[in-house]
Each structure stands twice: as structure tokens, then as C-alpha cells.
Coordinates of C-alpha atoms and ligand atoms in Angstrom, one line a residue:
M25 CA 26.8 -10.8 -4.3
K26 CA 30.4 -11.1 -5.6
H27 CA 33.0 -12.1 -2.9
P28 CA 35.2 -9.0 -2.3
F29 CA 38.5 -10.9 -2.4
K30 CA 37.9 -14.1 -4.4
G31 CA 40.0 -14.4 -7.5
R32 CA 42.0 -11.1 -6.9
T33 CA 45.6 -10.7 -7.8
L34 CA 48.3 -9.1 -5.6
T35 CA 51.1 -7.8 -7.7
V36 CA 51.9 -4.6 -5.7
I37 CA 51.0 -3.7 -2.1
S38 CA 48.5 -1.1 -3.3
D39 CA 46.4 -3.7 -5.0
L40 CA 44.9 -4.1 -1.5
N41 CA 43.8 -0.7 -0.3
R42 CA 44.3 0.4 3.3
E43 CA 40.9 -0.8 4.6
E44 CA 41.4 -4.2 2.9
R45 CA 44.8 -4.6 4.5
L46 CA 43.4 -3.7 7.9
Y47 CA 40.7 -6.3 7.4
L48 CA 43.4 -8.9 6.6
F49 CA 45.4 -7.9 9.7
Q50 CA 42.3 -8.2 12.0
K51 CA 41.7 -11.7 10.6
T52 CA 45.4 -12.6 11.1
K53 CA 45.2 -11.3 14.7
Q54 CA 42.2 -13.5 15.2
L55 CA 43.9 -16.6 13.7
K56 CA 47.0 -16.0 15.9
K57 CA 44.8 -15.9 19.0
T58 CA 42.7 -19.0 18.0
L59 CA 45.9 -21.0 17.3
K60 CA 47.3 -20.0 20.6
E61 CA 44.1 -21.1 22.4
N62 CA 44.0 -24.2 20.2
N63 CA 40.4 -23.5 19.4
H64 CA 39.8 -26.0 16.6
Q65 CA 36.3 -24.8 15.8
E66 CA 37.5 -21.3 15.1
I67 CA 40.8 -22.4 13.4
D68 CA 38.8 -24.5 11.0
K69 CA 36.9 -21.4 9.7
F70 CA 40.1 -20.4 8.0
R71 CA 40.7 -23.7 6.1
I72 CA 39.9 -24.1 2.4
N73 CA 39.4 -27.9 3.0
D74 CA 39.3 -28.8 -0.7
N75 CA 41.9 -31.1 -2.2
D76 CA 41.0 -30.0 -5.7
F77 CA 41.8 -26.3 -5.0
G78 CA 45.1 -26.0 -6.9
I79 CA 47.7 -23.6 -5.6
Y80 CA 51.0 -23.5 -7.6
E81 CA 54.3 -22.3 -6.3
V82 CA 56.6 -21.0 -9.1
F83 CA 59.9 -19.8 -7.6
L84 CA 62.3 -18.8 -10.3
E85 CA 64.6 -17.3 -7.8
D86 CA 65.9 -18.8 -4.4
S87 CA 63.7 -18.5 -1.3
T88 CA 63.4 -20.0 2.1
R89 CA 60.9 -18.0 4.2
T90 CA 58.5 -16.9 1.5
K91 CA 58.4 -20.3 -0.3
E92 CA 58.2 -22.4 2.9
S93 CA 55.8 -20.2 4.8
F94 CA 53.4 -20.4 1.7
R95 CA 53.9 -24.1 1.6
N96 CA 53.1 -24.5 5.3
A97 CA 50.2 -22.2 4.9
I98 CA 48.8 -24.3 2.0
S99 CA 49.1 -27.5 4.0
F100 CA 47.3 -25.8 6.9
L101 CA 44.5 -24.7 4.5
N102 CA 44.1 -28.3 3.2
A103 CA 44.4 -27.3 -0.5
K104 CA 46.4 -28.9 -3.3
L105 CA 50.0 -27.7 -3.6
S106 CA 52.0 -28.0 -6.8
E107 CA 55.5 -26.7 -7.5
L108 CA 57.2 -26.0 -10.7
N109 CA 60.8 -26.9 -10.7
P110 CA 62.5 -24.1 -12.6
S111 CA 65.6 -26.2 -13.4
S112 CA 63.7 -28.8 -15.3
S113 CA 60.9 -26.7 -16.9
S114 CA 60.5 -25.8 -20.5
I115 CA 61.3 -22.1 -19.6
N116 CA 64.8 -23.4 -20.2
K117 CA 63.8 -24.4 -23.7
S118 CA 62.9 -20.7 -24.3
E119 CA 59.2 -21.2 -23.7
S120 CA 57.5 -17.9 -22.8
Y121 CA 56.1 -17.3 -19.3
A122 CA 52.7 -16.8 -20.9
D123 CA 52.7 -20.3 -22.5
T124 CA 54.0 -21.9 -19.3
F125 CA 51.4 -20.4 -17.0
N126 CA 48.5 -20.9 -19.5
N127 CA 49.2 -24.6 -19.5
L128 CA 49.3 -24.7 -15.7
T129 CA 46.0 -22.8 -15.6
G130 CA 44.6 -25.5 -17.8
Y131 CA 45.3 -28.1 -15.1
N132 CA 42.7 -26.4 -12.9
N133 CA 44.9 -24.3 -10.7
K134 CA 43.4 -21.3 -9.0
I135 CA 46.2 -19.4 -7.4
F136 CA 49.8 -18.9 -8.5
I137 CA 52.5 -17.7 -6.2
V138 CA 55.4 -16.4 -8.3
R139 CA 58.9 -15.2 -7.6
S140 CA 61.1 -14.1 -10.4
K141 CA 64.1 -11.9 -11.3
L142 CA 61.9 -10.2 -13.9
E143 CA 59.7 -7.3 -12.8
G144 CA 56.0 -7.0 -13.4
V145 CA 55.5 -10.7 -14.1
C146 CA 52.3 -11.2 -12.1
R147 CA 50.6 -8.2 -13.8
W148 CA 51.4 -9.7 -17.2
L149 CA 50.4 -13.3 -16.3
E150 CA 47.1 -12.1 -14.9
E151 CA 46.4 -10.6 -18.3
S152 CA 47.6 -13.5 -20.4
T153 CA 45.9 -16.2 -18.3
T154 CA 42.7 -14.2 -18.3
S155 CA 42.7 -14.3 -22.1
Y156 CA 43.5 -18.0 -22.0
S157 CA 40.7 -18.7 -19.6
K158 CA 38.2 -16.8 -21.8
R159 CA 39.3 -18.9 -24.8
N160 CA 38.9 -22.1 -22.9
N161 CA 35.8 -21.2 -20.9
M162 CA 37.5 -21.4 -17.5
L163 CA 37.7 -19.1 -14.5
A164 CA 40.9 -16.9 -14.6
P165 CA 43.4 -17.7 -11.8
S166 CA 44.8 -15.3 -9.2
F167 CA 48.5 -14.3 -8.9
I168 CA 50.5 -13.5 -5.8
N169 CA 53.8 -11.7 -6.3
A170 CA 56.3 -13.4 -4.0
G171 CA 59.0 -10.8 -5.0
D172 CA 59.8 -9.6 -8.6
G173 CA 63.4 -8.4 -9.1
A174 CA 64.0 -5.1 -7.3
H175 CA 60.3 -4.0 -7.8
E176 CA 58.0 -5.2 -4.9
H177 CA 57.4 -7.9 -2.3
P178 CA 53.8 -7.3 -1.3
T179 CA 53.4 -10.3 1.0
Q180 CA 56.5 -9.4 2.9
E181 CA 55.1 -5.9 3.2
L182 CA 51.9 -7.3 4.7
L183 CA 53.7 -9.3 7.4
D184 CA 56.0 -6.3 8.1
E185 CA 53.0 -4.0 8.5
F186 CA 51.2 -6.5 10.7
T187 CA 54.3 -6.8 13.0
F188 CA 54.7 -3.0 13.2
L189 CA 51.1 -2.8 14.2
E190 CA 51.5 -5.5 16.9
D191 CA 54.4 -3.4 18.3
N192 CA 52.5 -0.2 18.0
D193 CA 49.7 -1.4 20.3
W194 CA 47.5 -1.5 17.1
S195 CA 47.7 2.2 16.8
L196 CA 47.6 3.6 13.3
D197 CA 48.4 7.2 14.4
Y198 CA 52.2 7.4 14.0
L199 CA 55.1 5.3 12.8
H200 CA 58.7 6.4 13.1
I201 CA 61.0 3.9 11.4
A202 CA 64.6 3.7 10.2
L203 CA 65.2 1.7 7.0
I204 CA 68.8 0.5 6.8
G205 CA 70.9 -1.5 4.3
D206 CA 70.5 -2.3 0.6
L207 CA 67.7 0.0 -0.1
F208 CA 68.7 0.2 -3.8
H209 CA 67.9 -3.5 -4.5
G210 CA 65.7 -4.3 -1.5
R211 CA 62.2 -4.8 -2.8
T212 CA 60.9 -5.2 0.7
A213 CA 61.9 -1.7 1.4
H214 CA 60.5 -0.5 -1.9
S215 CA 57.1 -1.8 -1.0
K216 CA 57.1 0.5 2.0
A217 CA 56.8 3.6 -0.1
N218 CA 53.1 2.8 -0.7
G219 CA 52.6 0.2 2.1
L220 CA 53.2 2.5 5.1
T221 CA 50.3 4.7 4.0
L222 CA 48.6 2.4 6.5
F223 CA 49.7 4.9 9.2
K224 CA 48.3 8.4 9.5
K225 CA 51.7 10.0 10.1
V226 CA 55.0 8.5 9.0
K227 CA 58.5 9.5 9.6
I228 CA 61.2 7.5 7.7
D229 CA 64.9 7.7 8.3
I230 CA 66.8 6.3 5.4
I231 CA 70.3 4.9 6.4
A232 CA 72.3 3.8 3.4
P233 CA 75.6 4.7 1.6
E234 CA 75.2 6.2 -1.9
T235 CA 75.7 2.9 -3.7
L236 CA 72.8 1.3 -1.7
M237 CA 70.5 4.3 -1.7
M238 CA 66.8 3.9 -2.3
P239 CA 65.9 4.8 -5.9
K240 CA 64.6 8.3 -6.5
I241 CA 61.2 7.1 -7.6
H242 CA 60.5 5.5 -4.2
L243 CA 61.7 8.5 -2.3
K244 CA 59.5 10.7 -4.5
N245 CA 56.6 8.4 -3.8
M246 CA 57.2 8.5 -0.1
E247 CA 57.2 12.3 -0.2
S248 CA 54.1 12.5 -2.3
N249 CA 52.4 10.1 0.3
G250 CA 53.1 12.7 2.9
F251 CA 56.0 10.9 4.7
E252 CA 58.7 12.9 6.4
V253 CA 61.9 11.5 4.9
S254 CA 65.5 12.1 6.1
I255 CA 68.6 10.6 4.7
F256 CA 71.8 9.4 6.5
E257 CA 74.9 7.8 5.0
N258 CA 75.6 5.4 7.8
I259 CA 74.5 4.3 11.3
D260 CA 77.1 6.4 13.0
S261 CA 76.0 9.6 11.4
Y262 CA 72.3 8.7 12.1
L263 CA 73.1 8.2 15.8
Q264 CA 74.3 11.8 16.1
N265 CA 70.8 13.0 15.4
N266 CA 68.5 13.6 18.3
D267 CA 65.3 12.0 17.1
I268 CA 66.2 8.3 16.7
A269 CA 63.5 5.8 15.6
S270 CA 62.7 2.9 17.9
K271 CA 61.9 0.6 15.0
W272 CA 64.8 -0.3 12.8
Y273 CA 64.2 -2.3 9.6
F274 CA 67.4 -3.9 8.3
T275 CA 68.0 -5.4 4.8
R276 CA 71.1 -7.3 3.7
P277 CA 73.4 -6.1 0.9
Q278 CA 72.2 -8.1 -2.1
L279 CA 75.6 -9.0 -3.5
E280 CA 74.1 -11.3 -6.1
R281 CA 72.5 -8.2 -7.8
M282 CA 75.6 -5.9 -7.6
G283 CA 78.2 -4.9 -10.1
D284 CA 82.0 -5.3 -9.7
N285 CA 82.5 -1.9 -8.3
A286 CA 80.1 -2.3 -5.4
L287 CA 81.5 -5.8 -4.7
K288 CA 85.0 -4.3 -4.4
N289 CA 83.8 -2.0 -1.7
Q290 CA 81.6 -4.5 0.1
D291 CA 83.4 -4.2 3.4
I292 CA 83.0 -0.5 3.5
L293 CA 79.3 -0.8 2.5
R294 CA 78.7 -3.4 5.2
N295 CA 80.4 -1.4 7.8
A296 CA 78.0 1.5 7.2
I297 CA 74.9 -0.6 7.8
T298 CA 75.9 -3.1 10.4
I299 CA 74.9 -2.6 14.0
K300 CA 77.7 -2.8 16.6
N301 CA 77.8 -3.2 20.3
S302 CA 78.9 0.5 20.7
H303 CA 75.7 1.6 19.0
L304 CA 73.3 0.0 21.5
S305 CA 73.5 2.5 24.3
K306 CA 72.6 5.3 22.0
L307 CA 69.3 3.7 21.0
P308 CA 65.9 4.5 22.6
K309 CA 65.1 2.1 25.4
D310 CA 62.3 0.1 23.6
T311 CA 64.1 -0.2 20.2
L312 CA 63.1 -3.2 18.1
F313 CA 65.0 -4.6 15.1
Y314 CA 63.2 -6.1 12.1
H315 CA 64.7 -7.9 9.1
P316 CA 63.0 -9.7 6.2
L317 CA 65.9 -12.2 6.4
P318 CA 68.1 -14.0 5.2
R319 CA 71.0 -12.9 7.4
H320 CA 74.5 -13.4 6.0
K321 CA 76.1 -16.0 8.3
K322 CA 79.6 -14.4 8.1
H323 CA 78.6 -10.8 7.9
P324 CA 75.1 -10.4 9.5
V325 CA 73.9 -6.7 9.7
I326 CA 72.2 -7.7 12.9
P327 CA 74.9 -9.6 14.8
T328 CA 73.9 -12.9 16.3
F329 CA 74.8 -11.8 19.9
L330 CA 71.5 -9.9 19.7
D331 CA 69.4 -12.9 19.1
D332 CA 68.7 -13.3 22.7
S333 CA 68.0 -9.7 23.4
S334 CA 64.9 -7.4 23.6
F335 CA 65.9 -5.9 20.2
N336 CA 64.8 -9.2 18.5
A337 CA 61.5 -8.6 16.7
W338 CA 62.7 -10.3 13.4
E339 CA 61.9 -13.8 14.6
R340 CA 58.3 -13.0 15.5
Q341 CA 58.1 -11.0 12.2
S342 CA 59.1 -14.1 10.3
A343 CA 56.7 -16.4 12.1
N344 CA 53.9 -13.9 11.4
G345 CA 54.7 -14.5 7.7
M346 CA 52.9 -17.9 7.6
L347 CA 49.8 -16.5 9.4
I348 CA 49.5 -13.5 7.0
R349 CA 49.9 -15.9 4.1
I350 CA 47.2 -18.3 5.4
V351 CA 44.7 -15.4 5.7
L352 CA 45.7 -13.9 2.3
L353 CA 45.2 -17.3 0.5
A354 CA 42.0 -18.0 2.4
M355 CA 40.7 -14.5 1.2
T356 CA 41.8 -15.1 -2.3
A357 CA 40.1 -18.5 -2.3
G358 CA 36.9 -16.9 -1.1
K359 CA 37.0 -18.7 2.2
V360 CA 37.4 -15.5 4.3
G361 CA 36.0 -12.1 3.5
D362 CA 32.2 -12.4 3.4
D363 CA 31.9 -10.0 6.3
Y364 CA 34.1 -7.3 4.7
K365 CA 32.1 -4.1 4.4
G366 CA 34.7 -1.6 3.3
R367 CA 35.8 0.0 0.0
L368 CA 37.1 -2.3 -2.8
G369 CA 40.4 -2.0 -4.6
Q370 CA 41.9 1.2 -5.8
K371 CA 40.2 4.4 -6.8
N372 CA 39.9 4.9 -10.5
K373 CA 42.7 7.1 -11.9
E374 CA 41.6 10.6 -12.9
K375 CA 40.7 11.0 -16.5
Q376 CA 41.6 14.5 -17.7
P377 CA 41.1 15.4 -21.4
F378 CA 44.5 15.6 -23.1
I379 CA 43.5 16.8 -26.5
K380 CA 42.0 20.3 -26.5
K381 CA 40.5 21.6 -29.8
I382 CA 40.9 25.3 -29.9
I383 CA 38.2 27.3 -31.8
V384 CA 39.7 29.1 -34.6
L385 CA 38.1 32.4 -35.5
T386 CA 38.2 32.6 -39.3
N387 CA 37.8 36.3 -39.5
K388 CA 41.0 36.8 -37.5
K389 CA 44.1 37.5 -39.5
P390 CA 45.7 34.1 -39.9
K391 CA 49.2 33.4 -38.5
K392 CA 51.4 32.4 -41.3
Y393 CA 53.8 29.5 -41.0
S394 CA 56.6 29.4 -43.5
E395 CA 57.4 26.4 -45.8
G396 CA 61.0 27.3 -45.9
I397 CA 60.6 30.8 -47.3
I398 CA 57.1 30.5 -48.6
P399 CA 54.1 30.4 -46.2
I400 CA 52.2 27.1 -46.1
N401 CA 49.0 27.0 -48.0
D402 CA 47.8 23.5 -47.1
G403 CA 49.3 21.2 -44.5
I404 CA 50.2 20.9 -40.9
V405 CA 52.5 22.7 -38.5
I406 CA 53.4 21.2 -35.1
D407 CA 54.5 24.1 -32.8
H408 CA 56.0 24.4 -29.3
I409 CA 57.8 21.0 -29.3
Y410 CA 59.9 20.4 -26.2
Q411 CA 59.8 24.1 -25.4
G412 CA 62.3 25.4 -22.9
E413 CA 65.0 22.7 -23.6
S414 CA 68.4 23.2 -25.1
C415 CA 68.7 23.4 -28.9
S416 CA 70.6 20.1 -29.1
L417 CA 68.0 18.3 -27.0
I418 CA 65.1 19.8 -29.1
R419 CA 66.9 18.8 -32.3
Q420 CA 67.3 15.2 -31.1
H421 CA 63.7 15.0 -30.0
L422 CA 62.4 16.3 -33.3
T423 CA 63.9 13.2 -34.9
T424 CA 62.0 11.0 -32.5
V425 CA 58.7 12.8 -33.1
V426 CA 59.1 12.5 -36.8
S427 CA 59.9 8.8 -36.6
V428 CA 57.1 8.0 -34.1
L429 CA 54.5 9.8 -36.3
N430 CA 55.9 8.2 -39.4
I431 CA 56.2 11.6 -41.2
E432 CA 59.7 11.1 -42.6
D433 CA 58.5 11.2 -46.2
G434 CA 57.5 14.2 -48.4
K435 CA 58.2 17.9 -48.3
G436 CA 58.7 19.9 -45.2
G437 CA 61.2 20.2 -42.4
E438 CA 62.0 20.8 -38.7
W439 CA 63.4 23.9 -37.2
I440 CA 64.2 25.4 -33.9
T441 CA 63.4 29.0 -33.0
N442 CA 62.8 31.3 -30.0
T443 CA 59.5 31.3 -28.2
Q444 CA 57.5 34.5 -28.8
N445 CA 57.9 35.9 -25.3
N446 CA 61.3 34.8 -24.3
K447 CA 64.3 35.3 -26.6
K448 CA 66.4 32.9 -24.5
Q449 CA 63.9 30.1 -24.7
Y450 CA 63.7 27.7 -27.6
K451 CA 61.1 25.4 -29.1
G452 CA 60.9 22.9 -32.0
I453 CA 58.6 23.2 -35.0
I454 CA 57.7 20.6 -37.6
F455 CA 55.9 21.6 -40.8
R456 CA 54.6 19.3 -43.5
P457 CA 53.0 21.0 -46.5
N458 CA 50.1 19.0 -48.0
H459 CA 49.8 16.7 -45.0
K460 CA 46.1 16.1 -44.2
G461 CA 46.3 15.9 -40.4
F462 CA 46.0 13.0 -37.9
N463 CA 43.4 10.6 -36.7
Q464 CA 42.6 10.1 -33.0
K465 CA 45.2 7.4 -32.5
Q466 CA 48.0 9.5 -34.1
L467 CA 46.9 12.6 -32.1
K468 CA 47.3 10.5 -29.0
K469 CA 50.8 9.5 -30.1
L470 CA 51.7 13.1 -30.8
A471 CA 50.4 14.0 -27.3
G472 CA 52.6 11.3 -25.8
V473 CA 55.7 12.2 -27.7
A474 CA 55.4 16.0 -27.7
P475 CA 53.2 17.1 -24.8
G476 CA 52.6 20.8 -24.7
C477 CA 52.7 21.1 -28.5
T478 CA 50.0 22.6 -30.7
L479 CA 49.0 21.2 -34.0
N480 CA 47.8 23.6 -36.7
I481 CA 45.9 22.3 -39.7
I482 CA 46.1 24.8 -42.5
K483 CA 43.8 24.9 -45.5
K484 CA 44.0 27.5 -48.3
G485 CA 46.4 29.6 -46.3
I486 CA 44.2 29.7 -43.1
I487 CA 44.5 27.8 -39.9
T488 CA 41.2 25.9 -39.8
E489 CA 41.8 23.6 -36.8
K490 CA 44.1 23.9 -33.9
Y491 CA 44.8 21.4 -31.1
K492 CA 46.6 21.8 -27.8
L493 CA 48.0 18.5 -26.6
K494 CA 48.9 17.3 -23.0
L495 CA 50.2 14.0 -21.8
P496 CA 47.6 11.3 -22.1
P497 CA 46.7 9.4 -18.9
R498 CA 47.5 6.1 -20.6
I499 CA 49.4 5.2 -23.7
Y500 CA 49.4 1.7 -25.2
N501 CA 48.8 -0.4 -28.2
M502 CA 51.4 1.4 -30.3
Q503 CA 54.2 -0.2 -32.1
N504 CA 57.0 2.2 -31.1
L505 CA 56.5 2.0 -27.3
S506 CA 58.9 0.2 -25.0
C507 CA 59.9 0.1 -21.4
Q508 CA 63.6 0.9 -20.9
N509 CA 64.0 -1.3 -17.8
K510 CA 65.8 -4.4 -19.0
N511 CA 64.4 -6.4 -16.1
C512 CA 60.9 -5.6 -17.0
I513 CA 58.9 -8.5 -18.3
S514 CA 57.6 -6.2 -21.1
H515 CA 61.2 -5.3 -22.3
P516 CA 61.5 -6.6 -25.9
T517 CA 64.5 -8.8 -25.0
H518 CA 62.3 -11.1 -23.1
F519 CA 60.0 -11.9 -26.1
E520 CA 56.8 -12.2 -24.2
P521 CA 53.9 -11.3 -26.4
I522 CA 53.2 -8.0 -24.6
T523 CA 52.2 -4.6 -25.9
S524 CA 53.8 -2.0 -23.7
M525 CA 51.5 0.2 -21.7
F526 CA 52.3 3.4 -19.7
H527 CA 50.4 5.5 -17.2
R528 CA 50.9 9.2 -16.8
S529 CA 53.0 10.1 -13.7
G530 CA 53.4 13.8 -12.9
S531 CA 53.6 16.4 -15.5
D532 CA 56.3 15.0 -17.8
G533 CA 56.5 11.3 -17.5
F534 CA 55.0 7.8 -17.4
T535 CA 55.3 4.7 -15.4
C536 CA 55.4 1.3 -17.0
H537 CA 52.1 -0.6 -16.4
Y538 CA 54.2 -3.8 -15.6
C539 CA 57.3 -2.9 -13.7
E540 CA 56.2 0.6 -12.7
S541 CA 59.6 2.2 -13.5
F542 CA 59.5 5.9 -14.3
H543 CA 60.3 7.2 -17.7
T544 CA 60.2 10.8 -19.0
F545 CA 57.9 11.1 -22.0
K546 CA 61.0 11.0 -24.3
E547 CA 62.2 7.7 -23.0
I548 CA 59.2 5.4 -23.8
W549 CA 59.7 5.6 -27.5
K550 CA 61.9 3.0 -29.2
Ligands
NCD603 C1 63.8 -10.9 0.9 C2 63.6 -11.0 -0.6 O1 63.7 -12.1 -1.2 O2 63.3 -10.0 -1.2 N1 63.7 -12.0 1.6 C3 62.4 -12.5 1.9 O3 61.6 -12.7 1.0 N2 62.1 -12.8 3.2 C4 65.1 -10.1 1.2 C5 66.4 -10.6 0.7 O4 66.5 -11.5 -0.1 O5 67.4 -10.0 1.2

């Protein structure tokens, strides 16, 4: 039987479902205990003990805890550790990530731990090295995301969840937590939007000034996961509230990712998210502070006078990091996990039909669409485009639809008119006399660029076919698609050989397959 974890990739926290994470935490708890008891026989059960088992660390951004805890974990596991030095690698000679990692895969490496400024890198590398491995008759490697831009930091999320559980007496019933600091850039906080589904009931108090506020997509995600979310501008205003969390998760202002404006106001920003002596008496008695670290030595958001206090949970949190990473690597290597009985991976995304063919009754009096002033005899009419928007937005979008469908040539035109039932509402219409209609791929494109539209095929003055189109669940393998996030690995400026892909999100948008940023259906087209 296939090992449940061997060869798997962790690019976002939800790549491991709740049951799988709980299994990992049980094993980590066990490891922690056996290490404490110095029980060598039990400790050895976690070790890979294979000097040919290649694990590669590729840190294209600075790191201490993540990199070094992985390094210590690999040495505990008795596996082969290699490191790519980013300042002397051919990435600096403009080699693509795909080529770089394909070559390292060829040197018999099984797991890559990757940190980068670009988002969605591990998802992409998993795909590109899988193709490489097939071509070269090898097993495809696993990837572990050690932090990708402002996107996610799943292994930090694992150690955070483990530490919260330790401090919750292992109860999964309820978590009330305050997230404080740079929630705009903080990927460790972003991973919490899906990660904290570990707990049955979650209350999150967000404390951040506007410039550091958590991006809407994560807030939306938290709400759709059923979390109760409240927002506060600074610690002082939060402390006036009467339900204060006893777990506080701090993140530092990530100045290296900020623009000039935020840098000018850094003192004000820091002040809003830094704990002070005067705050302490207002906190619940058993309050604990967490921090993914690093702490700024001059401006720590948790001042150093608290190191030796009962608030300090961040040191244990950091030490747990190595244990979590030992177990994760042992699972990915197939050393731990044989006794896992639960559900595997994520549920398949729902597949709803998005192209609906409407039966046209030929004995019904046909609706006549006008070719300028003469009704169309043969051709197509695309109706109800971007219905309900303003005329200028509809007009702009009609240009996009025409270019995406490549129907610039020939007779015909675009116009804007009222919808039938509401004189104040507008819609776009495109007509093309003599056009023969679309194939399945073009229909999918039309559904992606003009969801809600209807396509009418007219022959000899009669509508012979009619399609109603909704957003497709997935859209890919089309020339004109592109993610708009400049930090996404699939953005055209990074020249990786990627074909963009998007997944439907909600009723009017898509998320990028790689960086998961949200786009309205208008924004994904070049
Ligand atoms: C964090 C990171 O790199 O995202 N640190 C970490 O991995 N422990 C947070 C940070 O850099 O502030």
C-alpha cells in the first residue's frame, strides 16, 4: 500500500488536512517526550538513517530559525544535507528556477526546502521537477515551502499550532487569539487563515494600524472558515474591550518589504503594536506571548524585560520548530506515517457545469438581433456581458472580450443597452454576422471572460443554439492569461516556463494556482 505521506509536497498549510496535522502533532508530542526521557530506542524510530537520502536547503532569502532548525533536524535524522548558496548560483546568471531545481533533482535529491521572495515557487517546482523526473525515469522530489514572499509559511504554522495546542491542554474546542503587528506582510499570520481550522471554534482579534492590516483575502478566508474576527487599530484600543485574548501572537514590522511612506511613519506604526509595561496589568492572568521571531534588537515588539516572565511562550515555540520539522521530514521521507488511518489530502474541488446549452424551440417566434439596423441572418450574438456595471466599465470590458476571443476582424460591432426588465441597468452585446460559433476551448474562454453571458448562434434568421455561461471551475492553458501579482512565480516578468492557471473563487473571481492571490474575472486577462 502507498505510504500516506512519502513524497508529498507542502506548499500551503492546507496541503495537510486537519487529521493529517493532528497526526503530525501526536508524533511530535511523542518525540518530545522520548527526547526528554532520553529513550534511545524510541528516538531512533524517527531517524531516516540513510546517508544517501538527499535533502536540499535552498534559502533565497535570509533566515535563522527556519533554516537552522531544518539543518539540525536533518542532522538528527541522519540524512544527507546539501545547501545551495544563492550568491554564487547560476540563478544570478538568469537561469530559471525550473532549470536550477531540475539539475539538483538529477543529483538524487528527495526533498527540497525552499524559501524565496517569489510566491508560489514550490507549487511550480513540484510540477516542473515532476516532468523532469518522468523524462529521466526518476522519482519526483518533494518540496517544503519555508516561506514564499508574503504568501504562506506552512512549517511555521505547524509549530505555532503545536504550541497553541500544548498551551490549550490539547483541547481542540476553542482558540481565542490576538494577532498583532505586520499582518500585511506577515506570511506566518496569513497561514493562520486556513491553519486555525484545526480548532472547532475560533475567535481572532486583529490588532494592526491600517498600513499593516491583514489583506482582505485572508480576512475573507477567515470569515468563510467560520472564525469570529474583530479588528482593532492598536493595542491601547484593544485593551478597552472586555473580552481580551489570553494568547497574543506578535509579528515584527517587515521594514525590508515596505515602501517609503510606511518607513517614514515607522515609529507611529511600531508604537501601535509594541507591548508596554502599562499594558500588562490589563491582560488576563494566564496570558502568553508568541512570536515567530526575529525580534528587532532596538525596537522589539515584545520588550526584553519580559523574557524572564510567565508571558514568554515564544522561546518554547521556537524550540518546538525543530521537533515539528524532524517529524515532517520523517513523514515526507516515508519513515513515519505507516500507522496513519485518516483521510488523505484535500477534498476534490466541486465540479459544476459552467456551459449550459439551452434548448431552442424552433416553432417559437425568433428573437431578432440587429446587425446595426438590419437583423442578423447568420452569425453570433453574445448577450448580457458584464450586466449591471456602469456603461464605461462595460465598454472597457467589451474590448477585452473581443481581444481575448480574437474576434477583432470582420463585420459586426459592440453595443451597450438596457436590460429588458430594468431600464437603469446596462449590459454589453457583441454581434458578429457570418461568425460560425466557438469550439469548446473558446467557449471556456468566453465563460471565463464574460461569465453570465449568453451566446446565440443564428442560422437563416433563427437562433438555432443558445448557451448560458458561468465561471469555469478552472481556467488554464490559454495564451492571454496572466496573474497580476508581480511577486508570483508565474508573473511573465519572471520568465519561468509556466502556463498560468486559475481556480474559481466565489461567484465573480479566481485565485492564482501558484500564489493564490485573488483576481476578479476581468483581471486575469492580459
Ligand atoms: C518569519 C518569516 O521569515 O516569515 N520568521 C520565521 O520564519 N521564523 C517572520 C519574520 O521574518 O518576521
